[in-house]
XYZ file of C-alpha atoms in Angstrom:
744
model
C 2.618 -21.646 -60.738
C 1.129 -19.971 -63.555
C 4.597 -18.946 -64.756
C 5.822 -22.575 -64.465
C 2.735 -24.086 -66.335
C 3.149 -21.378 -68.918
C 6.930 -22.133 -69.564
C 6.011 -26.035 -69.391
C 3.428 -25.286 -72.461
C 6.081 -23.226 -74.355
C 4.057 -20.142 -74.291
C 4.351 -16.518 -74.212
C 2.311 -14.229 -72.579
C 0.786 -13.031 -75.975
C 0.182 -16.690 -77.025
C -1.741 -17.805 -73.688
C -3.515 -14.481 -73.687
C -4.888 -15.425 -76.899
C -5.812 -18.950 -76.253
C -7.380 -17.979 -72.891
C -9.188 -14.778 -73.432
C -7.351 -13.134 -70.439
C -5.443 -10.043 -70.945
C -1.527 -10.019 -71.120
C -1.707 -7.132 -68.671
C -3.664 -9.299 -66.141
C -1.498 -12.638 -66.814
C 1.843 -10.421 -66.044
C 0.135 -9.079 -62.947
C -0.225 -12.624 -61.771
C 2.940 -14.038 -62.506
C 4.611 -10.986 -60.572
C 2.714 -11.525 -57.434
C 0.597 -8.166 -57.911
C -2.388 -10.293 -58.037
C -2.647 -13.370 -56.166
C -6.519 -14.091 -55.704
C -8.210 -13.894 -59.339
C -11.557 -14.802 -59.927
C -12.736 -18.196 -60.378
C -13.727 -17.953 -63.916
C -10.117 -16.427 -65.014
C -8.810 -19.193 -63.166
C -10.788 -21.736 -64.855
C -9.923 -19.894 -68.358
C -6.371 -20.285 -67.508
C -6.806 -24.222 -66.364
C -8.423 -25.001 -70.045
C -5.540 -23.073 -71.877
C -2.951 -24.865 -70.151
C -4.873 -28.110 -70.339
C -4.058 -29.006 -66.608
C -4.989 -32.780 -65.447
C -7.330 -33.445 -62.440
C -5.016 -32.653 -59.402
C -2.812 -30.194 -61.014
C -5.915 -28.178 -61.883
C -7.449 -28.483 -58.366
C -3.958 -27.121 -56.830
C -3.973 -24.242 -59.252
C -7.545 -23.288 -58.402
C -7.170 -23.737 -54.569
C -4.487 -21.360 -54.775
C -6.091 -18.921 -56.386
C -8.890 -19.207 -53.871
C -6.424 -19.146 -50.775
C -5.459 -15.670 -52.800
C -8.642 -14.374 -53.018
C -9.490 -15.410 -49.318
C -6.207 -13.351 -48.318
C -7.093 -10.373 -50.013
C -10.199 -10.439 -47.750
C -8.530 -10.699 -44.734
C -6.131 -7.644 -45.740
C -8.570 -5.225 -46.780
C -8.958 -2.597 -44.158
C -12.386 -2.963 -42.686
C -12.952 -0.096 -40.253
C -13.966 -1.975 -37.486
C -12.144 -2.158 -33.806
C -10.175 1.451 -35.102
C -7.997 2.514 -32.075
C -9.817 5.419 -30.263
C -7.977 8.639 -29.840
C -5.177 9.195 -27.253
C -5.833 12.344 -24.989
C -3.493 15.448 -25.610
C -2.691 16.018 -21.840
C -1.712 12.470 -20.967
C 0.878 12.356 -18.478
C 3.384 10.232 -16.431
C 3.389 6.359 -16.816
C 7.011 6.565 -18.306
C 8.204 3.332 -16.624
C 4.618 1.473 -17.906
C 5.036 2.733 -21.144
C 8.734 1.197 -21.281
C 6.887 -1.955 -20.229
C 4.542 -1.753 -22.853
C 7.171 -1.213 -25.538
C 9.166 -4.263 -24.680
C 6.301 -6.511 -25.239
C 6.848 -5.480 -28.921
C 10.532 -7.241 -28.781
C 9.568 -9.866 -26.395
C 10.160 -13.446 -27.342
C 7.463 -16.020 -27.044
C 7.782 -19.335 -26.040
C 6.701 -22.115 -28.657
C 2.594 -21.841 -28.986
C 2.234 -18.960 -26.324
C 1.510 -15.727 -27.255
C 2.889 -12.447 -25.928
C 0.153 -10.977 -23.641
C 0.403 -7.759 -21.488
C -2.268 -7.707 -18.718
C -2.698 -4.451 -17.426
C -4.815 -4.610 -13.568
C -6.039 -1.845 -11.304
C -8.917 -0.510 -9.755
C -11.539 2.058 -11.153
C -10.056 5.461 -12.060
C -7.080 4.691 -12.445
C -6.752 5.331 -16.446
C -6.233 1.768 -17.740
C -8.221 2.409 -20.776
C -6.204 5.781 -21.450
C -3.135 4.252 -20.602
C -3.403 1.244 -22.874
C -4.695 3.502 -25.674
C -2.002 5.898 -25.393
C 0.562 2.534 -25.112
C -0.934 1.274 -28.273
C -0.559 4.541 -30.356
C 3.236 5.046 -29.230
C 3.819 1.347 -30.550
C 2.162 1.624 -33.517
C 4.744 1.982 -36.241
C 5.965 -1.408 -34.770
C 2.928 -3.210 -36.072
C 2.365 -2.797 -40.090
C -0.409 -5.177 -40.057
C -2.709 -3.396 -37.605
C -3.874 -1.997 -34.187
C -7.227 -3.227 -33.106
C -9.164 -2.316 -30.196
C -12.293 -3.904 -28.570
C -14.318 -2.880 -25.283
C -15.105 -6.674 -23.769
C -17.503 -4.847 -21.337
C -16.517 -6.305 -18.356
C -18.253 -4.385 -15.897
C -21.784 -4.336 -17.412
C -24.485 -7.035 -16.605
C -23.758 -8.392 -20.119
C -20.278 -8.708 -20.882
C -19.358 -9.501 -24.433
C -19.194 -13.142 -25.128
C -15.886 -14.752 -26.359
C -17.891 -15.824 -29.531
C -18.960 -12.480 -30.185
C -15.671 -10.773 -29.564
C -14.023 -13.399 -32.056
C -16.328 -12.633 -34.813
C -15.776 -8.763 -34.165
C -11.941 -9.285 -34.383
C -12.073 -11.581 -37.491
C -14.170 -9.228 -39.293
C -11.646 -6.214 -38.297
C -8.759 -8.701 -39.389
C -10.523 -8.989 -42.867
C -12.302 -12.122 -43.008
C -15.652 -11.992 -44.983
C -18.876 -13.018 -43.011
C -19.246 -16.061 -44.719
C -15.725 -17.364 -44.023
C -15.972 -17.020 -40.123
C -16.347 -20.512 -38.435
C -19.885 -20.783 -36.756
C -18.191 -22.311 -33.613
C -16.198 -20.551 -30.912
C -13.304 -23.527 -31.256
C -13.220 -22.877 -35.124
C -13.135 -18.756 -34.937
C -10.503 -19.195 -32.002
C -8.369 -21.417 -34.053
C -8.845 -19.186 -37.189
C -7.911 -16.022 -35.267
C -4.635 -17.603 -33.836
C -3.775 -18.558 -37.249
C -3.999 -14.825 -38.435
C -2.163 -13.366 -35.638
C 0.728 -16.021 -36.019
C 2.093 -14.250 -39.313
C 0.836 -10.905 -38.659
C 2.534 -8.105 -36.976
C -0.814 -7.411 -35.278
C -1.424 -5.624 -31.766
C -5.080 -6.726 -30.243
C -5.942 -4.392 -27.386
C -8.893 -6.002 -25.231
C -10.224 -3.357 -22.766
C -12.397 -3.966 -19.857
C -11.888 -7.524 -19.679
C -14.782 -9.461 -17.442
C -13.177 -12.968 -16.742
C -10.433 -15.529 -17.784
C -12.872 -17.685 -19.682
C -13.491 -14.461 -21.923
C -10.333 -13.490 -22.956
C -8.799 -17.227 -23.018
C -9.946 -17.683 -26.731
C -8.888 -14.000 -27.523
C -5.345 -14.737 -26.812
C -2.659 -15.207 -30.021
C -0.820 -18.519 -29.720
C 2.479 -17.404 -30.773
C 4.113 -15.515 -33.297
C 4.050 -12.351 -34.427
C 0.788 -11.106 -32.937
C 0.716 -9.438 -29.344
C -2.298 -8.589 -27.002
C -2.746 -6.027 -24.377
C -5.472 -6.425 -21.926
C -6.961 -4.058 -19.402
C -9.184 -5.361 -16.705
C -10.333 -4.370 -13.139
C -10.122 -7.849 -12.030
C -6.637 -9.830 -10.864
C -7.471 -12.658 -13.773
C -5.297 -14.551 -11.527
C -6.231 -17.840 -13.541
C -4.254 -16.636 -16.841
C -1.009 -18.287 -17.401
C 2.062 -17.098 -19.080
C 1.051 -13.473 -19.226
C 3.391 -10.480 -18.251
C 1.426 -8.536 -15.656
C 1.567 -4.548 -14.875
C -0.638 -3.255 -11.900
C -1.330 0.548 -12.249
C -1.282 2.403 -9.484
C -2.275 6.042 -8.833
C -0.118 8.824 -9.997
C 2.803 10.209 -7.475
C 1.911 13.758 -6.624
C 4.154 15.915 -9.231
C 2.763 13.634 -12.062
C -1.021 14.379 -10.538
C -0.054 18.283 -10.255
C 1.137 18.082 -14.151
C -2.113 16.243 -15.199
C -4.127 18.650 -13.742
C -2.190 21.594 -14.932
C -2.496 19.968 -18.246
C -6.013 19.746 -18.535
C -6.372 23.485 -17.222
C -4.268 24.885 -19.929
C -3.920 28.578 -19.951
C -6.070 29.130 -16.700
C -3.263 26.953 -14.574
C -1.440 30.127 -14.303
C -4.043 32.082 -12.474
C -5.225 29.430 -9.957
C -1.956 29.273 -8.052
C 0.520 26.370 -7.531
C -0.468 25.892 -3.873
C -4.163 25.337 -4.943
C -3.589 22.919 -7.695
C -1.295 20.616 -5.535
C -3.980 20.454 -2.888
C -6.530 19.391 -5.587
C -3.925 17.021 -6.642
C -3.719 15.363 -3.389
C -7.606 15.532 -2.760
C -7.797 13.380 -5.876
C -5.619 10.563 -4.420
C -3.710 10.203 -7.769
C -6.618 8.726 -9.559
C -6.524 10.118 -13.262
C -10.044 10.132 -13.337
C -10.771 12.192 -10.439
C -8.108 14.712 -11.519
C -9.772 14.958 -15.215
C -13.320 15.408 -13.501
C -11.962 18.380 -11.085
C -10.016 19.732 -14.189
C -12.931 19.749 -16.471
C -14.832 21.149 -13.726
C -12.891 24.336 -13.446
C -12.398 24.452 -17.404
C -15.896 24.836 -17.679
C -16.679 27.256 -14.868
C -14.111 30.124 -15.572
C -15.377 32.058 -12.594
C -14.546 29.101 -10.198
C -11.505 29.561 -7.938
C -9.256 26.654 -7.418
C -8.863 27.013 -3.792
C -12.483 27.265 -3.103
C -12.889 24.173 -4.863
C -10.249 22.604 -2.721
C -11.725 23.845 0.202
C -15.202 22.058 -0.620
C -13.174 18.866 -1.091
C -11.568 18.873 2.280
C -15.030 18.187 3.480
C -15.307 14.285 3.346
C -18.972 14.258 3.868
C -19.335 16.254 0.688
C -16.006 15.204 -1.465
C -17.358 12.425 -3.305
C -20.468 14.742 -4.659
C -17.697 17.104 -5.980
C -16.326 14.458 -8.094
C -18.705 14.886 -11.252
C -18.447 16.828 -14.437
C -21.066 16.061 -17.173
C -21.496 12.386 -17.813
C -18.078 11.700 -15.675
C -18.777 10.556 -12.108
C -16.388 8.863 -10.035
C -18.968 7.224 -7.533
C -20.496 5.583 -11.027
C -17.119 3.891 -11.841
C -16.783 2.952 -8.388
C -20.541 1.444 -8.364
C -19.827 -0.751 -11.553
C -17.504 -2.758 -9.778
C -19.518 -2.620 -6.489
C -22.505 -4.075 -8.529
C -20.437 -7.286 -9.656
C -20.139 -8.101 -6.119
C -22.214 -10.933 -4.621
C -24.344 -9.609 -1.472
C -22.133 -10.775 1.212
C -18.968 -9.173 -0.398
C -21.106 -5.837 -0.766
C -21.981 -5.997 2.881
C -18.310 -6.440 3.463
C -17.007 -3.521 1.690
C -19.957 -1.107 3.031
C -19.207 -2.198 6.408
C -15.474 -1.710 6.148
C -16.281 1.857 6.352
C -16.392 2.152 9.945
C -12.630 0.771 10.050
C -11.093 4.003 11.913
C -7.467 3.058 10.597
C -5.800 3.201 7.188
C -5.572 -0.500 7.086
C -6.999 -3.721 8.573
C -6.428 -7.484 8.292
C -8.952 -10.577 8.197
C -9.893 -10.575 11.760
C -10.741 -6.879 11.879
C -12.663 -7.630 8.786
C -14.731 -10.301 10.432
C -15.810 -8.551 13.025
C -16.849 -5.481 10.798
C -18.729 -7.862 8.617
C -20.023 -10.175 11.395
C -18.914 -13.074 9.663
C -16.246 -15.775 10.305
C -12.632 -15.551 9.340
C -13.075 -17.774 6.579
C -15.857 -16.005 5.097
C -13.881 -12.824 5.618
C -11.321 -14.167 3.377
C -13.445 -14.649 0.642
C -15.059 -11.541 0.591
C -11.671 -9.944 0.727
C -10.590 -11.723 -1.964
C -13.341 -10.674 -3.886
C -12.840 -7.005 -3.367
C -8.992 -7.500 -4.146
C -10.145 -8.980 -7.440
C -12.151 -5.881 -8.428
C -9.663 -3.460 -7.107
C -11.957 -1.994 -4.400
C -9.306 -3.231 -1.786
C -5.585 -3.190 -2.134
C -3.810 -5.839 -0.428
C -0.217 -6.317 0.657
C 2.169 -9.495 1.373
C 1.689 -8.647 5.094
C -1.865 -9.469 5.286
C -2.868 -6.144 5.428
C -5.801 -4.553 3.128
C -6.367 -1.102 2.615
C -9.157 1.224 0.686
C -8.151 4.024 -1.528
C -9.415 7.038 0.138
C -12.084 8.195 -2.552
C -13.137 4.431 -2.468
C -13.505 4.622 1.067
C -15.985 7.462 0.852
C -17.975 5.759 -1.576
C -18.188 2.605 0.862
C -19.491 4.700 3.431
C -21.876 6.290 1.177
C -23.183 3.116 0.698
C -23.302 2.567 4.243
C -25.434 5.108 4.688
C -27.440 4.508 1.822
C -28.131 1.006 2.208
C -28.055 -0.013 6.476
C -30.234 2.217 8.942
C -28.858 4.498 11.380
C -29.686 1.634 14.609
C -27.470 -1.096 12.199
C -24.634 1.560 11.464
C -24.597 2.547 15.566
C -24.265 -1.088 16.388
C -21.682 -1.746 13.647
C -19.756 1.195 15.201
C -20.144 0.038 18.478
C -18.852 -3.529 18.143
C -15.976 -2.569 15.701
C -14.743 -0.167 18.661
C -15.403 -2.595 21.243
C -13.450 -5.292 19.597
C -10.655 -3.121 18.899
C -10.153 -1.344 22.377
C -10.446 -5.129 23.831
C -7.745 -6.161 21.935
C -5.827 -3.423 22.343
C -6.190 -3.694 26.137
C -5.155 -7.592 25.741
C -2.287 -7.021 24.043
C -0.571 -4.091 26.122
C -1.222 -6.218 29.370
C 1.174 -8.845 27.914
C 3.903 -6.533 28.849
C 2.600 -5.565 32.385
C 4.428 -7.498 35.496
C 3.306 -10.938 35.964
C 0.751 -10.451 33.210
C 1.027 -12.167 29.226
C -1.370 -14.380 27.881
C -4.870 -14.414 29.992
C -6.477 -17.861 30.959
C -9.891 -16.688 29.802
C -9.845 -14.228 27.146
C -13.009 -12.752 25.541
C -13.961 -15.521 22.802
C -14.328 -13.120 20.136
C -10.808 -11.633 20.498
C -7.670 -12.764 18.205
C -5.237 -13.668 21.137
C -1.611 -13.047 20.602
C 0.412 -15.778 21.463
C 3.562 -14.275 22.590
C 4.732 -10.814 23.636
C 6.297 -10.425 20.305
C 2.929 -11.157 18.393
C 1.321 -8.594 20.984
C 3.815 -5.716 20.160
C 3.359 -6.515 16.422
C -0.456 -6.202 16.598
C -0.312 -3.148 18.440
C 2.006 -1.129 16.486
C 0.628 -2.325 12.962
C -3.030 -1.669 14.284
C -2.383 1.494 16.032
C -4.402 3.738 13.860
C -7.501 1.415 14.694
C -7.284 1.236 18.180
C -6.459 4.642 18.815
C -9.088 5.748 16.621
C -11.779 3.654 18.428
C -10.422 5.212 21.839
C -11.888 8.422 19.800
C -14.927 7.125 19.072
C -15.419 5.504 22.436
C -14.501 8.773 24.045
C -17.100 10.775 22.123
C -19.648 8.400 22.892
C -19.118 8.467 26.668
C -17.605 4.508 26.643
C -15.077 5.974 29.283
C -14.107 2.721 31.087
C -13.411 1.041 27.596
C -10.799 3.930 27.364
C -9.564 4.058 30.673
C -8.780 0.139 30.831
C -6.816 0.833 27.122
C -4.921 3.810 28.285
C -3.858 2.026 31.492
C -2.808 -1.178 29.815
C -0.419 0.965 27.490
C 1.787 2.039 30.336
C 4.447 -0.888 30.010
C 4.335 -1.082 26.311
C 4.684 2.496 25.925
C 8.701 1.827 27.455
C 9.030 -0.389 24.387
C 8.394 2.077 21.872
C 9.251 5.361 23.417
C 9.202 7.626 20.549
C 5.986 6.812 19.271
C 3.877 10.185 18.662
C 0.861 8.615 19.817
C 1.044 8.481 23.747
C 0.232 12.077 24.323
C -3.230 11.500 22.749
C -3.480 7.794 24.520
C -2.668 8.997 28.042
C -4.581 12.549 27.986
C -7.922 10.514 26.487
C -7.050 8.259 29.596
C -6.963 11.164 31.974
C -10.168 12.610 30.575
C -11.700 9.327 30.764
C -10.920 8.694 34.830
C -12.156 12.348 35.169
C -15.720 11.849 33.683
C -15.769 8.541 35.741
C -14.689 10.424 38.689
C -11.605 8.476 39.613
C -9.050 10.672 41.066
C -6.477 8.182 41.620
C -6.488 6.918 37.706
C -6.674 10.590 36.571
C -3.242 11.157 38.624
C -2.039 7.972 37.041
C -2.528 9.195 33.724
C -1.276 12.488 34.175
C 1.824 11.070 35.642
C 2.333 8.892 32.482
C 1.694 12.390 30.571
C 4.697 13.857 32.514
C 6.776 10.674 31.198
C 5.922 11.150 27.794
C 7.740 14.816 27.992
C 10.374 13.587 29.440
C 11.500 11.314 26.500
C 13.920 13.275 23.739
C 13.218 15.852 22.715
C 11.962 16.591 26.195
C 9.584 19.276 27.340
C 10.903 20.036 31.158
C 8.147 22.600 31.720
C 5.193 20.047 30.514
C 6.872 17.515 32.600
C 6.682 19.740 35.954
C 3.452 20.999 34.892
C 1.762 17.265 34.419
C 3.621 16.021 37.929
C 2.273 19.013 39.705
C -1.483 18.375 38.420
C -0.821 14.864 39.378
C 0.204 15.223 42.717
C -2.752 17.324 43.728
C -5.105 14.824 42.611
C -3.195 12.149 44.024
C -3.141 13.851 47.586
C -7.072 14.225 47.127
C -7.366 10.738 46.554
C -4.866 9.899 49.168
C -3.160 7.890 46.291
C 0.560 7.352 47.845
C 2.300 5.690 44.873
C 1.179 8.397 42.493
C 2.269 11.022 44.920
C 5.965 9.351 44.956
C 5.593 9.156 41.005
C 4.418 12.870 41.017
C 7.469 13.709 43.213
C 10.024 11.395 40.992
C 8.769 13.247 37.696
C 9.094 16.427 39.149
C 12.763 15.623 39.788
C 13.106 14.475 36.214
C 12.110 17.741 35.259
C 14.376 19.717 37.391
C 17.234 17.327 36.089
C 16.205 18.167 32.288
C 16.391 21.937 33.271
C 19.867 21.318 34.730
C 18.943 21.923 38.241
C 20.704 19.062 39.347
C 21.512 19.533 43.051
C 17.407 20.496 43.067
C 16.442 17.204 41.690
C 17.889 15.007 44.091
C 15.544 16.187 47.082
C 12.046 15.026 45.254
C 13.735 11.866 43.739
C 14.856 11.277 47.658
C 11.613 11.644 48.792
C 10.046 9.672 46.255
C 12.383 6.728 47.030
C 11.309 7.043 50.703
C 7.808 6.612 49.924
C 8.157 3.784 47.631
C 10.189 2.042 50.349
C 7.590 2.660 52.730
C 5.049 0.961 50.931
C 7.258 -1.696 49.683
C 7.465 -0.973 46.051
C 11.204 -2.113 45.374
C 10.851 -1.978 41.620
C 9.453 2.011 41.838
C 12.397 2.325 45.020
C 15.241 1.331 42.182
C 13.595 3.883 39.763
C 14.030 6.661 42.142
C 17.672 5.729 43.100
C 18.513 5.507 39.755
C 17.552 9.172 39.281
C 19.493 10.045 41.787
C 22.646 8.368 40.264
C 21.787 10.010 37.309
C 22.148 13.542 38.860
C 25.333 12.831 40.428
C 26.542 11.205 36.919
C 25.486 14.656 35.132
C 27.473 16.494 37.636
C 30.330 14.622 37.189
C 30.634 12.911 40.366
C 31.279 9.586 38.259
C 32.604 7.600 41.284
C 29.730 7.935 43.342
C 27.486 7.487 40.799
C 28.888 4.323 39.995
C 28.624 3.256 43.277
C 24.963 3.787 43.158
C 24.603 1.877 40.130
C 26.313 -1.094 41.095
C 24.037 -1.222 44.291
C 21.219 -0.859 42.260
C 22.483 -3.576 40.056
C 23.118 -5.782 42.790
C 19.313 -5.260 43.747
C 18.391 -6.518 40.091
C 20.668 -9.330 40.170
C 18.970 -10.618 43.703
C 16.141 -12.849 43.570
C 15.204 -11.881 47.195
C 15.618 -8.027 46.703
C 11.576 -8.136 46.137
C 11.885 -6.865 42.545
C 9.488 -8.368 40.005
C 11.937 -10.306 37.711
C 10.379 -8.648 34.543
C 10.888 -5.438 35.958
C 14.557 -6.313 36.806
C 15.525 -7.706 33.480
C 14.270 -4.580 32.017
C 16.209 -2.025 34.384
C 19.421 -4.288 34.277
C 20.791 -3.281 30.679
C 19.985 0.263 31.265
C 22.236 0.046 34.560
C 24.887 -1.885 32.930
C 24.940 1.170 30.084
C 25.179 3.851 32.688
C 27.720 1.659 34.543
C 29.842 1.615 31.480
C 29.543 5.449 31.208
C 31.069 6.057 34.274
C 33.807 3.427 33.995
C 34.432 5.358 30.946
C 34.569 8.623 32.139
C 36.858 7.233 35.219
C 39.522 6.053 32.775
C 38.588 2.342 32.843
C 37.726 1.812 29.100
C 38.395 -2.006 28.816
C 35.899 -2.289 31.554
C 33.629 -0.031 30.016
C 33.544 -1.393 26.859
C 32.751 -4.847 28.192
C 29.739 -3.709 30.053
C 28.362 -1.241 27.647
C 28.709 -4.024 24.830
C 26.691 -6.425 27.598
C 24.118 -3.909 27.968
C 23.854 -2.919 24.635
C 23.290 -6.444 23.618
C 20.532 -6.977 26.288
C 18.567 -3.728 24.869
C 18.574 -5.366 21.367
C 17.304 -8.605 23.204
C 14.381 -6.635 24.798
C 13.825 -4.538 21.624
C 14.434 -1.536 23.521
C 15.583 0.810 20.481
C 15.244 4.351 21.921
C 17.533 6.937 22.975
C 18.959 5.010 25.397
C 20.214 2.524 23.041
C 21.564 5.307 20.455
C 23.498 7.126 23.704
C 24.957 3.568 24.574
C 26.060 2.997 21.015
C 27.685 6.374 20.535
C 29.567 6.244 23.831
C 30.735 3.035 23.000
C 32.126 4.180 19.573
C 33.840 6.796 21.182
C 35.443 4.623 23.851
C 36.664 2.022 20.863
C 38.052 4.582 18.960
C 40.075 6.019 21.897
C 41.365 2.093 22.374
C 42.538 2.371 18.839
C 39.832 -0.055 17.750
C 38.904 2.414 14.742
C 36.753 -0.246 12.622
C 34.755 -1.319 15.693
C 34.563 2.334 16.580
C 33.055 3.240 13.127
C 30.786 0.436 12.999
C 29.331 1.845 16.468
C 28.797 4.950 15.433
C 27.136 3.439 12.197
C 24.472 1.886 14.615
C 24.457 4.690 16.731
C 23.152 7.004 13.433
C 20.808 4.639 12.651
C 19.422 4.387 15.932
C 19.317 8.333 16.283
C 17.788 8.254 12.862
C 14.839 5.671 13.934
C 13.814 8.416 16.781
C 13.947 11.381 14.855
C 17.160 12.707 16.428
C 18.617 14.033 12.645
C 21.427 16.008 14.356
C 22.839 13.323 16.522
C 22.451 10.971 13.301
C 24.635 13.002 11.157
C 27.169 13.640 13.806
C 27.557 9.656 14.198
C 27.212 9.032 10.476
C 29.979 11.530 9.956
C 32.448 9.705 12.589
C 31.536 6.650 10.996
C 32.531 7.453 7.625
C 35.345 9.649 8.393
C 38.722 8.817 6.846
C 41.030 6.694 9.339
């Protein structure tokens, strides 16, 4: 504009300098854009010398004033300087890539690019954000600014004060900062629209606090860290920061230790990293403790950390203390949520649902949901799509510490008793869904979350196994033997559906111990017979089967418990069968069958005769075995046989697959394939995914291949490989997988 007015007046630089009193050098700098905001007296002198009219003069003066303001804004202020990064920063490669993508991300009209980093205390959100900001700093020539919003303090920074600080950091003079929040936010957004600026907002408290601090589109970017989810923020890109993986944790710890890590030993450092649970703050505390105490031994420190009673106290170094980090989140909670948080420490398993949380908290389900949402929002709990919640190991210890500090011993004992009782009664109720003739109870305890179907009961038992099994331990230790025995007994039929679960050894051992404590010899024999069954499931332990059956036989004989005497004989036969002593096995099975027949137990009578047929089959006497199996199948299909319908339905698919096996061995392949397929379909329907299903699929696959149905055979082998893998038989799984993928 100056050049245009000078030329319109037909003046050279030297002539205008002479008329206005402004040096030719200054005029040249102004015309070339080197000086965009000259002082007011200089501008007034030039306006007079150029004889500018009112409107033109006002525009000329206004442009100079805007230039001066821009000069103020771009002048480095020293405020909100990005903190230094840590030299030993480790891992987070994928997360750093996510951050770098924000630089080039396209924004919708009027919607700024914002990255929101959430996660619980101790995960290193601030450290990560600082490292990420340093890594992308070259992409923001107009500045990278950092502001702590003090979200976990009692008085978080207000949006108004935050805007004042950020505007000053962006170069706005105090007298140019609007007095109201709306005005400040408007000016702030206008600056970010045209500048390549990154704003790092650390430790945000709420949506209300950060909304005015978000860019409104354009070149500016914002990166926010917070313990809260800030679910109300729209249009932000979210990154949930989780614990470091074990290799990264070990690498970080090694980096903190530096040269001394070589003398600590890899195994000790790996163990320390495991105990830190992937929390960078915990790793830094442990690393700093070792570095500051050269005489300490890493293995000894790991041994101290292994003690849960003392572990939390070990995580402190100078002004770093992990309990303080968790405590800041805890202090943000309402009293009801704090009470829920600390009481959840008595839950024995790794995760839980809202129903169990309600029992622990002594509140309704609706109130439990509300408290759980608050705990998840602050990162004190993790949730999943399945409606399950879990603690980080160190946060659980903090919750337990709060429970001991804030609630008396009497209250803690009552709480533990209430949770233990509820879990065992729920497990017993769920287990009985699978007993013949049981199902949904008519009058369940009013406080229980009663399953509405067998499938729901099955699901509850599986996902809560660590909880109800932990409750069994607690009840056994406190002498509540009836609860323990009732629960163990209810698992008998359900255990058939989950035959390869590793938990049954402990369940039925505790059942036997509880029966012994109650002086119930018959029930003790029953639980020992269940233990014999546990050891008969592949990979079987024949000697253990025989030992438990022998102990059961002795106790059952003393108690005159005929059914358990017969089952002890049957399990003795199973042990002999597993040892390959097939001829010897037939005698105890026959004895058991006669006893079951005498007491009118047709269900068990069929089981014993099936065991005899198994011996015949494995001896290679396929025709005799087939005749035996067909006779048993007829009993299962006969409504008047005396078999319980649900037991018959359970036994029928097993009988079919064994008939199919015999037919195949006798060369009747087409019949065998049809019968095996029917049996496998029934096993699938009954969800009996165990060794019997795997063996049936492998037999079917071989028969299909022999019949020239290669593609069907490979598909059956593939299913067999999956079934074997699911039960942990890697050798058989590999064998079937090789056959499934073999070139035709």
